[in-house]
Amino acid sequence: MAEKTIDHAFTATSLTSAATDPTFAGALSFMRRRFTKALTGVDAVVWGIPFDAATSNRPGARFGPQAIRRASAIFDNDPQYPFSRDLFVDMAVIDYGDCLLDYGNHQETPATIEREAAKILGSGAFLLTLGGDHFITWPLLKAHAARHGPLALVQFDAHQDTWFDDNKRIDHGSFVARAVRDGIIDPARSIQVGIRTHAPKDFGIRLLYGHEVEEMTAAEIARTILGHTDGKPAYLTFDIDCLDPAFAPGTGTPVAGGPSSAKILSVLQKLGPLDIRGADVVEVAPAYDHADITAIAGATVAMYMLGLHAERRAAR
């Protein structure tokens, strides 16, 4: 015990050190990464945006970042399956904490998120965001596109999120339409996976419907994503309701007929060639969860996103 520490999120002496906290104790940062606002020497930043005022059905995703962090404790000090490396040996990752938002002034929320995201991206770090409802992806896309240019959107979701938007609404169902109209994403290279609802327009974005995902193998889905994005810089957004409610009941707008967590994680594992410039996991609403099923799925997806980034860095 003399070599062990507790509360690694605060006591870590190195940004690349492994944690030794028991999985059932200690400060709950994402995967026990150090809590800090200092960006010097940081390769990847995890932060939370506890916002759910844009939900059209059940609220509660403001508690998503807390739930994902709590669930991530089971990954903190083991080799991170299925990746070929300890993610934190050569990649300095921090937990930046949460975005401070004024709950009584939602019209200021997009600019606040975009401004803070731009600050993080300005350091050169990769940004992984824990939501929050899916509206948060709109200001995140703006910040990433300002740095990288128009992006291929790779969206795992039961919904297209292309509903009418007057550019003023705070709505988690219209951010994709707004991003297309404003030239922030390239619809010809964007793809949505797991769609199980209809929307008025698809804007030329490639759709893989839920029944197609059911019939395809994970390798076929990954090849379709990689072929369609064609090497273009991409933003990866994962709405947890992409998964069937059996695997993710804790979300605001669950839709039956979705894929299993095992299948979609296998797809993610195969996206190593995808040029991911930023990523998020959204719509985890723990009040509707059971035994942390959804939080564990969300934390695992987030860990895979870090793993893909670690493998890409190592391959450079």
Short mmCIF file of C-alpha atoms in Angstrom, two decimals, residues 127-243:
data_model
loop_
_atom_site.label_atom_id
_atom_site.label_comp_id
_atom_site.label_asym_id
_atom_site.label_seq_id
_atom_site.Cartn_x
_atom_site.Cartn_y
_atom_site.Cartn_z
CA LEU A 127 -11.29 17.63 -27.15
CA LEU A 128 -13.68 14.91 -25.96
CA THR A 129 -16.94 16.27 -24.56
CA LEU A 130 -19.43 14.58 -22.24
CA GLY A 131 -23.01 15.85 -22.57
CA GLY A 132 -25.56 17.07 -21.98
CA ASP A 133 -28.22 16.93 -24.68
CA HIS A 134 -27.38 16.95 -28.37
CA PHE A 135 -27.77 20.70 -28.80
CA ILE A 136 -24.26 21.10 -27.36
CA THR A 137 -22.80 19.61 -30.54
CA TRP A 138 -23.79 22.76 -32.45
CA PRO A 139 -21.38 25.17 -30.68
CA LEU A 140 -18.77 22.41 -30.49
CA LEU A 141 -18.92 21.97 -34.26
CA LYS A 142 -18.54 25.72 -34.72
CA ALA A 143 -15.41 25.76 -32.57
CA HIS A 144 -13.89 22.77 -34.34
CA ALA A 145 -14.74 24.02 -37.84
CA ALA A 146 -13.16 27.38 -37.04
CA ARG A 147 -9.91 25.50 -36.45
CA HIS A 148 -10.10 22.70 -39.01
CA GLY A 149 -12.52 23.89 -41.69
CA PRO A 150 -15.76 22.12 -42.70
CA LEU A 151 -15.89 18.65 -41.21
CA ALA A 152 -17.34 15.28 -42.11
CA LEU A 153 -19.93 14.54 -39.43
CA VAL A 154 -20.02 10.93 -38.26
CA GLN A 155 -23.15 10.68 -36.14
CA PHE A 156 -24.36 7.63 -34.24
CA ASP A 157 -28.00 8.35 -33.43
CA ALA A 158 -31.60 7.20 -33.65
CA HIS A 159 -32.54 10.67 -34.93
CA GLN A 160 -31.33 12.77 -37.88
CA ASP A 161 -31.57 16.09 -35.97
CA THR A 162 -32.37 17.93 -39.20
CA TRP A 163 -35.61 19.59 -38.18
CA PHE A 164 -36.48 23.20 -38.99
CA ASP A 165 -34.36 25.75 -37.19
CA ASP A 166 -34.67 29.55 -37.32
CA ASN A 167 -31.08 29.93 -36.02
CA LYS A 168 -32.47 31.08 -32.68
CA ARG A 169 -34.00 27.94 -31.23
CA ILE A 170 -32.36 26.01 -28.40
CA ASP A 171 -33.29 22.59 -29.76
CA HIS A 172 -31.45 19.28 -29.72
CA GLY A 173 -33.24 18.15 -32.89
CA SER A 174 -32.02 20.72 -35.40
CA PHE A 175 -28.28 21.22 -34.97
CA VAL A 176 -27.40 19.18 -38.08
CA ALA A 177 -29.62 21.28 -40.34
CA ARG A 178 -28.04 24.43 -38.96
CA ALA A 179 -24.51 23.04 -39.45
CA VAL A 180 -25.25 22.17 -43.08
CA ARG A 181 -26.74 25.60 -43.83
CA ASP A 182 -23.79 27.38 -42.25
CA GLY A 183 -21.20 25.29 -44.10
CA ILE A 184 -19.73 23.85 -40.89
CA ILE A 185 -20.10 20.23 -42.01
CA ASP A 186 -19.75 18.73 -45.47
CA PRO A 187 -22.99 16.81 -46.07
CA ALA A 188 -21.52 14.91 -49.00
CA ARG A 189 -18.96 13.32 -46.65
CA SER A 190 -21.19 13.04 -43.57
CA ILE A 191 -22.99 9.92 -42.37
CA GLN A 192 -25.59 9.08 -39.74
CA VAL A 193 -25.65 5.56 -38.30
CA GLY A 194 -28.58 3.84 -36.58
CA ILE A 195 -31.38 6.17 -37.70
CA ARG A 196 -34.83 4.89 -36.65
CA THR A 197 -37.02 7.96 -37.19
CA HIS A 198 -38.00 10.20 -40.10
CA ALA A 199 -37.16 13.88 -40.54
CA PRO A 200 -38.24 16.31 -43.29
CA LYS A 201 -34.82 16.54 -44.93
CA ASP A 202 -31.58 14.59 -45.05
CA PHE A 203 -29.52 17.38 -46.74
CA GLY A 204 -27.67 14.76 -48.78
CA ILE A 205 -26.16 13.12 -45.70
CA ARG A 206 -25.68 9.35 -46.03
CA LEU A 207 -28.07 7.43 -43.78
CA LEU A 208 -27.64 3.96 -42.35
CA TYR A 209 -31.05 3.11 -40.94
CA GLY A 210 -31.53 0.86 -37.94
CA HIS A 211 -32.71 -2.08 -40.01
CA GLU A 212 -29.65 -1.75 -42.26
CA VAL A 213 -27.32 -1.67 -39.26
CA GLU A 214 -29.07 -4.82 -38.00
CA GLU A 215 -28.37 -6.63 -41.26
CA MET A 216 -24.77 -5.43 -41.72
CA THR A 217 -21.70 -6.69 -39.92
CA ALA A 218 -19.62 -4.33 -37.81
CA ALA A 219 -16.86 -4.51 -40.41
CA GLU A 220 -19.29 -3.56 -43.19
CA ILE A 221 -20.57 -0.59 -41.20
CA ALA A 222 -17.03 0.62 -40.49
CA ARG A 223 -16.03 0.25 -44.14
CA THR A 224 -19.09 2.26 -45.17
CA ILE A 225 -18.19 5.07 -42.74
CA LEU A 226 -14.56 5.16 -43.81
CA GLY A 227 -15.40 5.01 -47.49
CA HIS A 228 -17.99 7.74 -47.30
CA THR A 229 -15.85 10.17 -45.25
CA ASP A 230 -12.97 9.46 -47.66
CA GLY A 231 -10.17 10.68 -45.39
CA LYS A 232 -11.76 14.06 -44.66
CA PRO A 233 -11.25 15.54 -41.16
CA ALA A 234 -14.19 14.33 -39.12
CA TYR A 235 -16.16 15.11 -36.00
CA LEU A 236 -17.55 12.06 -34.20
CA THR A 237 -20.75 12.54 -32.21
CA PHE A 238 -22.43 9.68 -30.36
CA ASP A 239 -25.99 10.06 -29.11
CA ILE A 240 -26.46 7.20 -26.65
CA ASP A 241 -29.96 6.60 -28.05
CA CYS A 242 -28.27 5.11 -31.10
CA LEU A 243 -28.24 1.98 -28.97
#
